[in-house]
Amino acid sequence: MSALTRDLPAALAEVKAEITRTDSKASLLLAFIGAVLAGAWSAGHDLPHTPCLLVPGLAGVALLIGAAGVLLSSVRPNLKGRHGFPLWATLTPEQIRDAVVTDLAADIAGLSRLAVTKYTALRRAVDLTRAGGLLLLVAAVLTLGGAA
């Protein structure tokens, strides 16, 4: 067995593991965003509805909802892919055998592009979550300043 033959399955396993990690991170971040939104919703009922509180508060909530949308799109299955099981579902057993033998490098490349897309969405969602959290923090500080 050549080094290339041994290295391709290892590379494929690494890419699949990266995809799994992005999905796990997205799940955790979705749960965090849900908890922050629930807290903001609960706290918002007891606060005065002045423009100086509503503007940063609602903007923060909007950014968190946007982050959740980005995360949901990153974990949405792509069943039209031409690599891995979506491709194999369209092939006969003989074609699968040929595809696995000849197209392993293409699978690695395609799945790597998918992993990069998922990580890009995850980064965008983290940035939106940070911005939304900062705006909610501004609203909270303004609320405390008004209560003093």
mmCIF file of N, CA and C in Angstrom:
data_model
loop_
_atom_site.group_PDB
_atom_site.id
_atom_site.type_symbol
_atom_site.label_atom_id
_atom_site.label_comp_id
_atom_site.label_asym_id
_atom_site.label_seq_id
_atom_site.Cartn_x
_atom_site.Cartn_y
_atom_site.Cartn_z
ATOM 1 N N MET A 1 0.855 -1.179 0.000
ATOM 2 C CA MET A 1 0.000 0.000 0.000
ATOM 3 C C MET A 1 0.895 1.235 0.000
ATOM 4 N N SER A 2 0.671 2.123 -0.935
ATOM 5 C CA SER A 2 1.494 3.329 -1.032
ATOM 6 C C SER A 2 1.108 4.328 0.052
ATOM 7 N N ALA A 3 2.001 5.282 0.267
ATOM 8 C CA ALA A 3 1.724 6.323 1.263
ATOM 9 C C ALA A 3 0.501 7.127 0.868
ATOM 10 N N LEU A 4 0.330 7.381 -0.423
ATOM 11 C CA LEU A 4 -0.831 8.140 -0.896
ATOM 12 C C LEU A 4 -2.119 7.391 -0.609
ATOM 13 N N THR A 5 -2.107 6.088 -0.825
ATOM 14 C CA THR A 5 -3.303 5.280 -0.569
ATOM 15 C C THR A 5 -3.662 5.298 0.906
ATOM 16 N N ARG A 6 -2.651 5.341 1.782
ATOM 17 C CA ARG A 6 -2.908 5.409 3.227
ATOM 18 C C ARG A 6 -3.330 6.807 3.657
ATOM 19 N N ASP A 7 -2.770 7.840 3.029
ATOM 20 C CA ASP A 7 -3.027 9.216 3.447
ATOM 21 C C ASP A 7 -4.399 9.724 3.032
ATOM 22 N N LEU A 8 -4.928 9.280 1.908
ATOM 23 C CA LEU A 8 -6.231 9.777 1.454
ATOM 24 C C LEU A 8 -7.359 9.429 2.423
ATOM 25 N N PRO A 9 -7.472 8.184 2.887
ATOM 26 C CA PRO A 9 -8.530 7.904 3.875
ATOM 27 C C PRO A 9 -8.360 8.711 5.164
ATOM 28 N N ALA A 10 -7.123 8.943 5.583
ATOM 29 C CA ALA A 10 -6.885 9.749 6.786
ATOM 30 C C ALA A 10 -7.324 11.194 6.561
ATOM 31 N N ALA A 11 -7.052 11.717 5.375
ATOM 32 C CA ALA A 11 -7.475 13.088 5.060
ATOM 33 C C ALA A 11 -8.998 13.174 5.010
ATOM 34 N N LEU A 12 -9.633 12.162 4.433
ATOM 35 C CA LEU A 12 -11.099 12.150 4.372
ATOM 36 C C LEU A 12 -11.691 12.104 5.779
ATOM 37 N N ALA A 13 -11.117 11.284 6.634
ATOM 38 C CA ALA A 13 -11.603 11.206 8.020
ATOM 39 C C ALA A 13 -11.426 12.531 8.741
ATOM 40 N N GLU A 14 -10.313 13.217 8.483
ATOM 41 C CA GLU A 14 -10.075 14.518 9.107
ATOM 42 C C GLU A 14 -11.115 15.546 8.673
ATOM 43 N N VAL A 15 -11.425 15.578 7.391
ATOM 44 C CA VAL A 15 -12.418 16.531 6.882
ATOM 45 C C VAL A 15 -13.790 16.226 7.473
ATOM 46 N N LYS A 16 -14.159 14.962 7.528
ATOM 47 C CA LYS A 16 -15.456 14.594 8.111
ATOM 48 C C LYS A 16 -15.522 14.982 9.587
ATOM 49 N N ALA A 17 -14.405 14.838 10.298
ATOM 50 C CA ALA A 17 -14.362 15.238 11.710
ATOM 51 C C ALA A 17 -14.531 16.745 11.856
ATOM 52 N N GLU A 18 -13.952 17.520 10.948
ATOM 53 C CA GLU A 18 -14.115 18.981 10.991
ATOM 54 C C GLU A 18 -15.573 19.365 10.770
ATOM 55 N N ILE A 19 -16.241 18.701 9.852
ATOM 56 C CA ILE A 19 -17.661 18.976 9.605
ATOM 57 C C ILE A 19 -18.469 18.665 10.861
ATOM 58 N N THR A 20 -18.161 17.564 11.513
ATOM 59 C CA THR A 20 -18.852 17.206 12.757
ATOM 60 C C THR A 20 -18.611 18.257 13.830
ATOM 61 N N ARG A 21 -17.376 18.762 13.921
ATOM 62 C CA ARG A 21 -17.075 19.796 14.919
ATOM 63 C C ARG A 21 -17.862 21.079 14.663
ATOM 64 N N THR A 22 -17.998 21.471 13.407
ATOM 65 C CA THR A 22 -18.758 22.695 13.134
ATOM 66 C C THR A 22 -20.213 22.518 13.537
ATOM 67 N N ASP A 23 -20.767 21.351 13.253
ATOM 68 C CA ASP A 23 -22.161 21.115 13.621
ATOM 69 C C ASP A 23 -22.342 21.116 15.139
ATOM 70 N N SER A 24 -21.381 20.568 15.867
ATOM 71 C CA SER A 24 -21.449 20.583 17.336
ATOM 72 C C SER A 24 -21.351 22.011 17.876
ATOM 73 N N LYS A 25 -20.431 22.777 17.325
ATOM 74 C CA LYS A 25 -20.283 24.175 17.757
ATOM 75 C C LYS A 25 -21.534 24.977 17.440
ATOM 76 N N ALA A 26 -22.114 24.741 16.276
ATOM 77 C CA ALA A 26 -23.338 25.454 15.909
ATOM 78 C C ALA A 26 -24.471 25.114 16.870
ATOM 79 N N SER A 27 -24.576 23.854 17.270
ATOM 80 C CA SER A 27 -25.613 23.455 18.219
ATOM 81 C C SER A 27 -25.442 24.159 19.563
ATOM 82 N N LEU A 28 -24.209 24.209 20.046
ATOM 83 C CA LEU A 28 -23.956 24.891 21.316
ATOM 84 C C LEU A 28 -24.267 26.381 21.224
ATOM 85 N N LEU A 29 -23.873 26.997 20.125
ATOM 86 C CA LEU A 29 -24.113 28.426 19.962
ATOM 87 C C LEU A 29 -25.606 28.719 19.809
ATOM 88 N N LEU A 30 -26.335 27.843 19.123
ATOM 89 C CA LEU A 30 -27.790 28.018 19.023
ATOM 90 C C LEU A 30 -28.446 27.948 20.405
ATOM 91 N N ALA A 31 -28.006 27.014 21.235
ATOM 92 C CA ALA A 31 -28.562 26.915 22.591
ATOM 93 C C ALA A 31 -28.236 28.169 23.395
ATOM 94 N N PHE A 32 -27.006 28.673 23.267
ATOM 95 C CA PHE A 32 -26.611 29.892 23.974
ATOM 96 C C PHE A 32 -27.464 31.075 23.518
ATOM 97 N N ILE A 33 -27.636 31.228 22.219
ATOM 98 C CA ILE A 33 -28.437 32.333 21.689
ATOM 99 C C ILE A 33 -29.877 32.225 22.184
ATOM 100 N N GLY A 34 -30.408 31.015 22.193
ATOM 101 C CA GLY A 34 -31.763 30.817 22.697
ATOM 102 C C GLY A 34 -31.902 31.236 24.150
ATOM 103 N N ALA A 35 -30.898 30.901 24.961
ATOM 104 C CA ALA A 35 -30.941 31.282 26.380
ATOM 105 C C ALA A 35 -30.851 32.798 26.540
ATOM 106 N N VAL A 36 -29.980 33.444 25.762
ATOM 107 C CA VAL A 36 -29.844 34.905 25.855
ATOM 108 C C VAL A 36 -31.142 35.577 25.404
ATOM 109 N N LEU A 37 -31.724 35.084 24.322
ATOM 110 C CA LEU A 37 -32.988 35.672 23.853
ATOM 111 C C LEU A 37 -34.110 35.478 24.874
ATOM 112 N N ALA A 38 -34.154 34.320 25.504
ATOM 113 C CA ALA A 38 -35.169 34.083 26.532
ATOM 114 C C ALA A 38 -34.970 35.037 27.711
ATOM 115 N N GLY A 39 -33.713 35.235 28.107
ATOM 116 C CA GLY A 39 -33.427 36.174 29.192
ATOM 117 C C GLY A 39 -33.779 37.596 28.823
ATOM 118 N N ALA A 40 -33.452 37.987 27.591
ATOM 119 C CA ALA A 40 -33.782 39.342 27.135
ATOM 120 C C ALA A 40 -35.295 39.536 27.085
ATOM 121 N N TRP A 41 -35.999 38.521 26.635
ATOM 122 C CA TRP A 41 -37.464 38.598 26.565
ATOM 123 C C TRP A 41 -38.051 38.762 27.968
ATOM 124 N N SER A 42 -37.559 37.970 28.910
ATOM 125 C CA SER A 42 -38.055 38.054 30.290
ATOM 126 C C SER A 42 -37.746 39.402 30.912
ATOM 127 N N ALA A 43 -36.519 39.873 30.732
ATOM 128 C CA ALA A 43 -36.124 41.149 31.328
ATOM 129 C C ALA A 43 -36.825 42.311 30.649
ATOM 130 N N GLY A 44 -37.098 42.189 29.378
ATOM 131 C CA GLY A 44 -37.715 43.281 28.626
ATOM 132 C C GLY A 44 -39.111 43.630 29.094
ATOM 133 N N HIS A 45 -39.815 42.672 29.661
ATOM 134 C CA HIS A 45 -41.171 42.947 30.136
ATOM 135 C C HIS A 45 -41.184 43.882 31.333
ATOM 136 N N ASP A 46 -40.132 43.860 32.134
ATOM 137 C CA ASP A 46 -40.086 44.640 33.368
ATOM 138 C C ASP A 46 -39.381 45.981 33.209
ATOM 139 N N LEU A 47 -38.878 46.271 32.013
ATOM 140 C CA LEU A 47 -38.109 47.493 31.808
ATOM 141 C C LEU A 47 -38.975 48.591 31.198
ATOM 142 N N PRO A 48 -38.601 49.827 31.447
ATOM 143 C CA PRO A 48 -39.309 50.923 30.774
ATOM 144 C C PRO A 48 -38.994 50.883 29.274
ATOM 145 N N HIS A 49 -39.957 51.217 28.473
ATOM 146 C CA HIS A 49 -39.792 51.159 27.018
ATOM 147 C C HIS A 49 -39.458 52.532 26.458
ATOM 148 N N THR A 50 -38.281 53.008 26.830
ATOM 149 C CA THR A 50 -37.820 54.295 26.325
ATOM 150 C C THR A 50 -36.939 54.058 25.098
ATOM 151 N N PRO A 51 -36.866 55.025 24.190
ATOM 152 C CA PRO A 51 -36.052 54.838 22.979
ATOM 153 C C PRO A 51 -34.587 54.525 23.267
ATOM 154 N N CYS A 52 -34.022 55.115 24.314
ATOM 155 C CA CYS A 52 -32.598 54.860 24.593
ATOM 156 C C CYS A 52 -32.364 53.422 25.035
ATOM 157 N N LEU A 53 -33.391 52.723 25.511
ATOM 158 C CA LEU A 53 -33.275 51.306 25.855
ATOM 159 C C LEU A 53 -33.741 50.417 24.717
ATOM 160 N N LEU A 54 -34.804 50.835 24.033
ATOM 161 C CA LEU A 54 -35.354 50.012 22.961
ATOM 162 C C LEU A 54 -34.412 49.885 21.778
ATOM 163 N N VAL A 55 -33.744 50.953 21.398
ATOM 164 C CA VAL A 55 -32.898 50.910 20.198
ATOM 165 C C VAL A 55 -31.773 49.882 20.355
ATOM 166 N N PRO A 56 -30.919 49.985 21.386
ATOM 167 C CA PRO A 56 -29.865 48.963 21.481
ATOM 168 C C PRO A 56 -30.422 47.575 21.813
ATOM 169 N N GLY A 57 -31.470 47.526 22.617
ATOM 170 C CA GLY A 57 -32.040 46.230 22.986
ATOM 171 C C GLY A 57 -32.618 45.491 21.796
ATOM 172 N N LEU A 58 -33.439 46.178 21.005
ATOM 173 C CA LEU A 58 -34.032 45.532 19.836
ATOM 174 C C LEU A 58 -32.996 45.239 18.764
ATOM 175 N N ALA A 59 -32.008 46.109 18.617
ATOM 176 C CA ALA A 59 -30.933 45.846 17.657
ATOM 177 C C ALA A 59 -30.143 44.608 18.089
ATOM 178 N N GLY A 60 -29.884 44.484 19.371
ATOM 179 C CA GLY A 60 -29.182 43.300 19.883
ATOM 180 C C GLY A 60 -29.972 42.028 19.643
ATOM 181 N N VAL A 61 -31.270 42.086 19.901
ATOM 182 C CA VAL A 61 -32.135 40.925 19.657
ATOM 183 C C VAL A 61 -32.144 40.577 18.168
ATOM 184 N N ALA A 62 -32.224 41.584 17.317
ATOM 185 C CA ALA A 62 -32.232 41.344 15.873
ATOM 186 C C ALA A 62 -30.934 40.668 15.425
ATOM 187 N N LEU A 63 -29.804 41.119 15.957
ATOM 188 C CA LEU A 63 -28.525 40.494 15.597
ATOM 189 C C LEU A 63 -28.455 39.044 16.088
ATOM 190 N N LEU A 64 -28.980 38.790 17.258
ATOM 191 C CA LEU A 64 -28.987 37.412 17.763
ATOM 192 C C LEU A 64 -29.892 36.516 16.918
ATOM 193 N N ILE A 65 -31.020 37.040 16.497
ATOM 194 C CA ILE A 65 -31.903 36.267 15.615
ATOM 195 C C ILE A 65 -31.210 36.022 14.269
ATOM 196 N N GLY A 66 -30.502 37.027 13.777
ATOM 197 C CA GLY A 66 -29.731 36.851 12.542
ATOM 198 C C GLY A 66 -28.657 35.789 12.696
ATOM 199 N N ALA A 67 -27.976 35.787 13.848
ATOM 200 C CA ALA A 67 -26.949 34.777 14.105
ATOM 201 C C ALA A 67 -27.560 33.378 14.127
ATOM 202 N N ALA A 68 -28.729 33.259 14.738
ATOM 203 C CA ALA A 68 -29.412 31.956 14.758
ATOM 204 C C ALA A 68 -29.763 31.510 13.334
ATOM 205 N N GLY A 69 -30.190 32.446 12.510
ATOM 206 C CA GLY A 69 -30.492 32.112 11.119
ATOM 207 C C GLY A 69 -29.264 31.633 10.357
ATOM 208 N N VAL A 70 -28.137 32.286 10.570
ATOM 209 C CA VAL A 70 -26.884 31.869 9.924
ATOM 210 C C VAL A 70 -26.502 30.462 10.392
ATOM 211 N N LEU A 71 -26.646 30.207 11.683
ATOM 212 C CA LEU A 71 -26.312 28.882 12.213
ATOM 213 C C LEU A 71 -27.224 27.807 11.649
ATOM 214 N N LEU A 72 -28.508 28.126 11.560
ATOM 215 C CA LEU A 72 -29.433 27.138 11.005
ATOM 216 C C LEU A 72 -29.111 26.829 9.547
ATOM 217 N N SER A 73 -28.702 27.840 8.798
ATOM 218 C CA SER A 73 -28.344 27.575 7.403
ATOM 219 C C SER A 73 -27.063 26.755 7.308
ATOM 220 N N SER A 74 -26.162 26.900 8.289
ATOM 221 C CA SER A 74 -24.903 26.145 8.237
ATOM 222 C C SER A 74 -25.106 24.670 8.560
ATOM 223 N N VAL A 75 -26.125 24.332 9.333
ATOM 224 C CA VAL A 75 -26.362 22.926 9.663
ATOM 225 C C VAL A 75 -27.428 22.285 8.779
ATOM 226 N N ARG A 76 -28.007 23.083 7.886
ATOM 227 C CA ARG A 76 -29.007 22.541 6.961
ATOM 228 C C ARG A 76 -28.332 21.559 6.009
ATOM 229 N N PRO A 77 -28.849 20.339 5.917
ATOM 230 C CA PRO A 77 -28.201 19.346 5.061
ATOM 231 C C PRO A 77 -28.204 19.752 3.584
ATOM 232 N N ASN A 78 -27.097 19.486 2.926
ATOM 233 C CA ASN A 78 -26.977 19.714 1.486
ATOM 234 C C ASN A 78 -27.074 18.353 0.806
ATOM 235 N N LEU A 79 -28.260 17.985 0.384
ATOM 236 C CA LEU A 79 -28.479 16.673 -0.210
ATOM 237 C C LEU A 79 -28.249 16.668 -1.714
ATOM 238 N N LYS A 80 -27.877 17.810 -2.267
ATOM 239 C CA LYS A 80 -27.585 17.873 -3.694
ATOM 240 C C LYS A 80 -26.086 17.797 -3.952
ATOM 241 N N GLY A 81 -25.317 17.512 -2.916
ATOM 242 C CA GLY A 81 -23.865 17.453 -3.049
ATOM 243 C C GLY A 81 -23.428 16.329 -3.971
ATOM 244 N N ARG A 82 -22.282 16.478 -4.536
ATOM 245 C CA ARG A 82 -21.740 15.464 -5.452
ATOM 246 C C ARG A 82 -20.579 14.712 -4.820
ATOM 247 N N HIS A 83 -20.590 14.644 -3.466
ATOM 248 C CA HIS A 83 -19.539 13.940 -2.746
ATOM 249 C C HIS A 83 -20.164 13.185 -1.587
ATOM 250 N N GLY A 84 -19.579 12.060 -1.240
ATOM 251 C CA GLY A 84 -20.058 11.303 -0.099
ATOM 252 C C GLY A 84 -21.422 10.687 -0.342
ATOM 253 N N PHE A 85 -22.182 10.520 0.721
ATOM 254 C CA PHE A 85 -23.433 9.770 0.625
ATOM 255 C C PHE A 85 -24.472 10.363 -0.320
ATOM 256 N N PRO A 86 -24.567 11.714 -0.506
ATOM 257 C CA PRO A 86 -25.549 12.189 -1.496
ATOM 258 C C PRO A 86 -25.238 11.674 -2.916
ATOM 259 N N LEU A 87 -23.963 11.589 -3.253
ATOM 260 C CA LEU A 87 -23.574 11.025 -4.544
ATOM 261 C C LEU A 87 -23.850 9.531 -4.565
ATOM 262 N N TRP A 88 -23.459 8.826 -3.514
ATOM 263 C CA TRP A 88 -23.610 7.382 -3.483
ATOM 264 C C TRP A 88 -25.067 6.952 -3.586
ATOM 265 N N ALA A 89 -25.974 7.780 -3.101
ATOM 266 C CA ALA A 89 -27.400 7.440 -3.171
ATOM 267 C C ALA A 89 -27.910 7.383 -4.609
ATOM 268 N N THR A 90 -27.170 7.992 -5.521
ATOM 269 C CA THR A 90 -27.597 8.002 -6.927
ATOM 270 C C THR A 90 -26.900 6.936 -7.760
ATOM 271 N N LEU A 91 -26.010 6.163 -7.149
ATOM 272 C CA LEU A 91 -25.196 5.208 -7.899
ATOM 273 C C LEU A 91 -25.588 3.762 -7.610
ATOM 274 N N THR A 92 -25.208 2.887 -8.516
ATOM 275 C CA THR A 92 -25.348 1.448 -8.290
ATOM 276 C C THR A 92 -24.180 0.996 -7.420
ATOM 277 N N PRO A 93 -24.277 -0.209 -6.848
ATOM 278 C CA PRO A 93 -23.159 -0.697 -6.031
ATOM 279 C C PRO A 93 -21.828 -0.736 -6.800
ATOM 280 N N GLU A 94 -21.872 -1.104 -8.056
ATOM 281 C CA GLU A 94 -20.647 -1.145 -8.853
ATOM 282 C C GLU A 94 -20.084 0.261 -9.065
ATOM 283 N N GLN A 95 -20.973 1.210 -9.319
ATOM 284 C CA GLN A 95 -20.529 2.600 -9.509
ATOM 285 C C GLN A 95 -19.947 3.166 -8.217
ATOM 286 N N ILE A 96 -20.531 2.792 -7.089
ATOM 287 C CA ILE A 96 -20.003 3.250 -5.798
ATOM 288 C C ILE A 96 -18.585 2.725 -5.614
ATOM 289 N N ARG A 97 -18.373 1.458 -5.901
ATOM 290 C CA ARG A 97 -17.050 0.862 -5.761
ATOM 291 C C ARG A 97 -16.035 1.617 -6.623
ATOM 292 N N ASP A 98 -16.404 1.893 -7.868
ATOM 293 C CA ASP A 98 -15.514 2.632 -8.763
ATOM 294 C C ASP A 98 -15.283 4.055 -8.264
ATOM 295 N N ALA A 99 -16.357 4.710 -7.794
ATOM 296 C CA ALA A 99 -16.245 6.099 -7.332
ATOM 297 C C ALA A 99 -15.351 6.190 -6.100
ATOM 298 N N VAL A 100 -15.490 5.245 -5.178
ATOM 299 C CA VAL A 100 -14.680 5.280 -3.957
ATOM 300 C C VAL A 100 -13.211 5.070 -4.301
ATOM 301 N N VAL A 101 -12.934 4.203 -5.225
ATOM 302 C CA VAL A 101 -11.551 3.929 -5.600
ATOM 303 C C VAL A 101 -10.945 5.101 -6.356
ATOM 304 N N THR A 102 -11.699 5.683 -7.273
ATOM 305 C CA THR A 102 -11.117 6.698 -8.160
ATOM 306 C C THR A 102 -11.339 8.130 -7.703
ATOM 307 N N ASP A 103 -12.352 8.389 -6.893
ATOM 308 C CA ASP A 103 -12.716 9.771 -6.592
ATOM 309 C C ASP A 103 -12.506 10.164 -5.135
ATOM 310 N N LEU A 104 -11.676 9.472 -4.400
ATOM 311 C CA LEU A 104 -11.455 9.803 -3.004
ATOM 312 C C LEU A 104 -10.888 11.212 -2.850
ATOM 313 N N ALA A 105 -9.963 11.583 -3.709
ATOM 314 C CA ALA A 105 -9.393 12.936 -3.643
ATOM 315 C C ALA A 105 -10.466 13.983 -3.948
ATOM 316 N N ALA A 106 -11.366 13.693 -4.888
ATOM 317 C CA ALA A 106 -12.454 14.626 -5.194
ATOM 318 C C ALA A 106 -13.406 14.755 -4.010
ATOM 319 N N ASP A 107 -13.670 13.647 -3.314
ATOM 320 C CA ASP A 107 -14.505 13.703 -2.113
ATOM 321 C C ASP A 107 -13.850 14.569 -1.040
ATOM 322 N N ILE A 108 -12.556 14.408 -0.867
ATOM 323 C CA ILE A 108 -11.836 15.209 0.130
ATOM 324 C C ILE A 108 -11.935 16.687 -0.222
ATOM 325 N N ALA A 109 -11.745 17.016 -1.495
ATOM 326 C CA ALA A 109 -11.819 18.419 -1.917
ATOM 327 C C ALA A 109 -13.231 18.972 -1.719
ATOM 328 N N GLY A 110 -14.246 18.230 -2.144
ATOM 329 C CA GLY A 110 -15.628 18.702 -2.017
ATOM 330 C C GLY A 110 -16.059 18.859 -0.569
ATOM 331 N N LEU A 111 -15.731 17.871 0.250
ATOM 332 C CA LEU A 111 -16.096 17.955 1.660
ATOM 333 C C LEU A 111 -15.287 19.037 2.377
ATOM 334 N N SER A 112 -14.066 19.275 1.939
ATOM 335 C CA SER A 112 -13.280 20.366 2.529
ATOM 336 C C SER A 112 -13.924 21.711 2.224
ATOM 337 N N ARG A 113 -14.422 21.886 1.016
ATOM 338 C CA ARG A 113 -15.133 23.133 0.681
ATOM 339 C C ARG A 113 -16.376 23.283 1.549
ATOM 340 N N LEU A 114 -17.074 22.187 1.779
ATOM 341 C CA LEU A 114 -18.245 22.226 2.658
ATOM 342 C C LEU A 114 -17.842 22.617 4.078
ATOM 343 N N ALA A 115 -16.743 22.050 4.578
ATOM 344 C CA ALA A 115 -16.275 22.388 5.928
ATOM 345 C C ALA A 115 -15.904 23.861 6.025
ATOM 346 N N VAL A 116 -15.237 24.398 5.010
ATOM 347 C CA VAL A 116 -14.863 25.818 5.019
ATOM 348 C C VAL A 116 -16.121 26.683 5.009
ATOM 349 N N THR A 117 -17.121 26.310 4.233
ATOM 350 C CA THR A 117 -18.384 27.059 4.203
ATOM 351 C C THR A 117 -19.037 27.055 5.580
ATOM 352 N N LYS A 118 -19.039 25.901 6.234
ATOM 353 C CA LYS A 118 -19.631 25.801 7.567
ATOM 354 C C LYS A 118 -18.852 26.644 8.584
ATOM 355 N N TYR A 119 -17.527 26.586 8.530
ATOM 356 C CA TYR A 119 -16.721 27.384 9.456
ATOM 357 C C TYR A 119 -16.904 28.880 9.201
ATOM 358 N N THR A 120 -17.048 29.264 7.952
ATOM 359 C CA THR A 120 -17.284 30.678 7.630
ATOM 360 C C THR A 120 -18.609 31.142 8.233
ATOM 361 N N ALA A 121 -19.643 30.328 8.095
ATOM 362 C CA ALA A 121 -20.935 30.669 8.692
ATOM 363 C C ALA A 121 -20.836 30.717 10.208
ATOM 364 N N LEU A 122 -20.099 29.804 10.784
ATOM 365 C CA LEU A 122 -19.923 29.793 12.236
ATOM 366 C C LEU A 122 -19.217 31.058 12.709
ATOM 367 N N ARG A 123 -18.183 31.482 11.994
ATOM 368 C CA ARG A 123 -17.489 32.731 12.343
ATOM 369 C C ARG A 123 -18.436 33.925 12.251
ATOM 370 N N ARG A 124 -19.224 33.979 11.183
ATOM 371 C CA ARG A 124 -20.176 35.076 11.002
ATOM 372 C C ARG A 124 -21.186 35.093 12.148
ATOM 373 N N ALA A 125 -21.674 33.921 12.535
ATOM 374 C CA ALA A 125 -22.643 33.838 13.622
ATOM 375 C C ALA A 125 -22.027 34.266 14.949
ATOM 376 N N VAL A 126 -20.778 33.898 15.188
ATOM 377 C CA VAL A 126 -20.103 34.332 16.420
ATOM 378 C C VAL A 126 -19.966 35.849 16.430
ATOM 379 N N ASP A 127 -19.587 36.436 15.297
ATOM 380 C CA ASP A 127 -19.469 37.901 15.217
ATOM 381 C C ASP A 127 -20.812 38.577 15.475
ATOM 382 N N LEU A 128 -21.888 38.045 14.892
ATOM 383 C CA LEU A 128 -23.220 38.610 15.126
ATOM 384 C C LEU A 128 -23.638 38.449 16.589
ATOM 385 N N THR A 129 -23.305 37.319 17.174
ATOM 386 C CA THR A 129 -23.639 37.075 18.581
ATOM 387 C C THR A 129 -22.895 38.046 19.489
ATOM 388 N N ARG A 130 -21.632 38.266 19.197
ATOM 389 C CA ARG A 130 -20.867 39.246 19.980
ATOM 390 C C ARG A 130 -21.485 40.635 19.880
ATOM 391 N N ALA A 131 -21.808 41.053 18.668
ATOM 392 C CA ALA A 131 -22.384 42.390 18.476
ATOM 393 C C ALA A 131 -23.740 42.492 19.163
ATOM 394 N N GLY A 132 -24.568 41.454 19.022
ATOM 395 C CA GLY A 132 -25.877 41.466 19.676
ATOM 396 C C GLY A 132 -25.762 41.482 21.181
ATOM 397 N N GLY A 133 -24.831 40.691 21.709
ATOM 398 C CA GLY A 133 -24.608 40.683 23.151
ATOM 399 C C GLY A 133 -24.118 42.026 23.661
ATOM 400 N N LEU A 134 -23.252 42.665 22.894
ATOM 401 C CA LEU A 134 -22.755 43.985 23.279
ATOM 402 C C LEU A 134 -23.901 45.001 23.336
ATOM 403 N N LEU A 135 -24.780 44.952 22.344
ATOM 404 C CA LEU A 135 -25.924 45.880 22.348
ATOM 405 C C LEU A 135 -26.866 45.607 23.513
ATOM 406 N N LEU A 136 -27.070 44.341 23.844
ATOM 407 C CA LEU A 136 -27.900 44.027 25.009
ATOM 408 C C LEU A 136 -27.222 44.491 26.297
ATOM 409 N N LEU A 137 -25.911 44.394 26.337
ATOM 410 C CA LEU A 137 -25.165 44.893 27.489
ATOM 411 C C LEU A 137 -25.300 46.410 27.609
ATOM 412 N N VAL A 138 -25.254 47.109 26.494
ATOM 413 C CA VAL A 138 -25.446 48.563 26.500
ATOM 414 C C VAL A 138 -26.831 48.901 27.051
ATOM 415 N N ALA A 139 -27.852 48.152 26.595
ATOM 416 C CA ALA A 139 -29.207 48.396 27.093
ATOM 417 C C ALA A 139 -29.282 48.127 28.588
ATOM 418 N N ALA A 140 -28.606 47.084 29.051
ATOM 419 C CA ALA A 140 -28.626 46.775 30.481
ATOM 420 C C ALA A 140 -27.929 47.863 31.288
ATOM 421 N N VAL A 141 -26.799 48.347 30.797
ATOM 422 C CA VAL A 141 -26.078 49.427 31.500
ATOM 423 C C VAL A 141 -26.930 50.689 31.536
ATOM 424 N N LEU A 142 -27.593 50.994 30.442
ATOM 425 C CA LEU A 142 -28.463 52.179 30.410
ATOM 426 C C LEU A 142 -29.616 52.010 31.397
ATOM 427 N N THR A 143 -30.112 50.781 31.514
ATOM 428 C CA THR A 143 -31.197 50.524 32.471
ATOM 429 C C THR A 143 -30.707 50.729 33.907
ATOM 430 N N LEU A 144 -29.524 50.211 34.201
ATOM 431 C CA LEU A 144 -28.981 50.385 35.546
ATOM 432 C C LEU A 144 -28.662 51.836 35.830
ATOM 433 N N GLY A 145 -28.165 52.533 34.809
ATOM 434 C CA GLY A 145 -27.870 53.968 34.983
ATOM 435 C C GLY A 145 -29.141 54.771 35.237
ATOM 436 N N GLY A 146 -30.233 54.374 34.607
ATOM 437 C CA GLY A 146 -31.501 55.075 34.806
ATOM 438 C C GLY A 146 -32.128 54.750 36.147
ATOM 439 N N ALA A 147 -31.785 53.566 36.698
ATOM 440 C CA ALA A 147 -32.364 53.178 37.980
ATOM 441 C C ALA A 147 -31.634 53.841 39.139
ATOM 442 N N ALA A 148 -30.417 54.277 38.901
ATOM 443 C CA ALA A 148 -29.631 54.860 39.985
ATOM 444 C C ALA A 148 -30.030 56.264 40.292
#
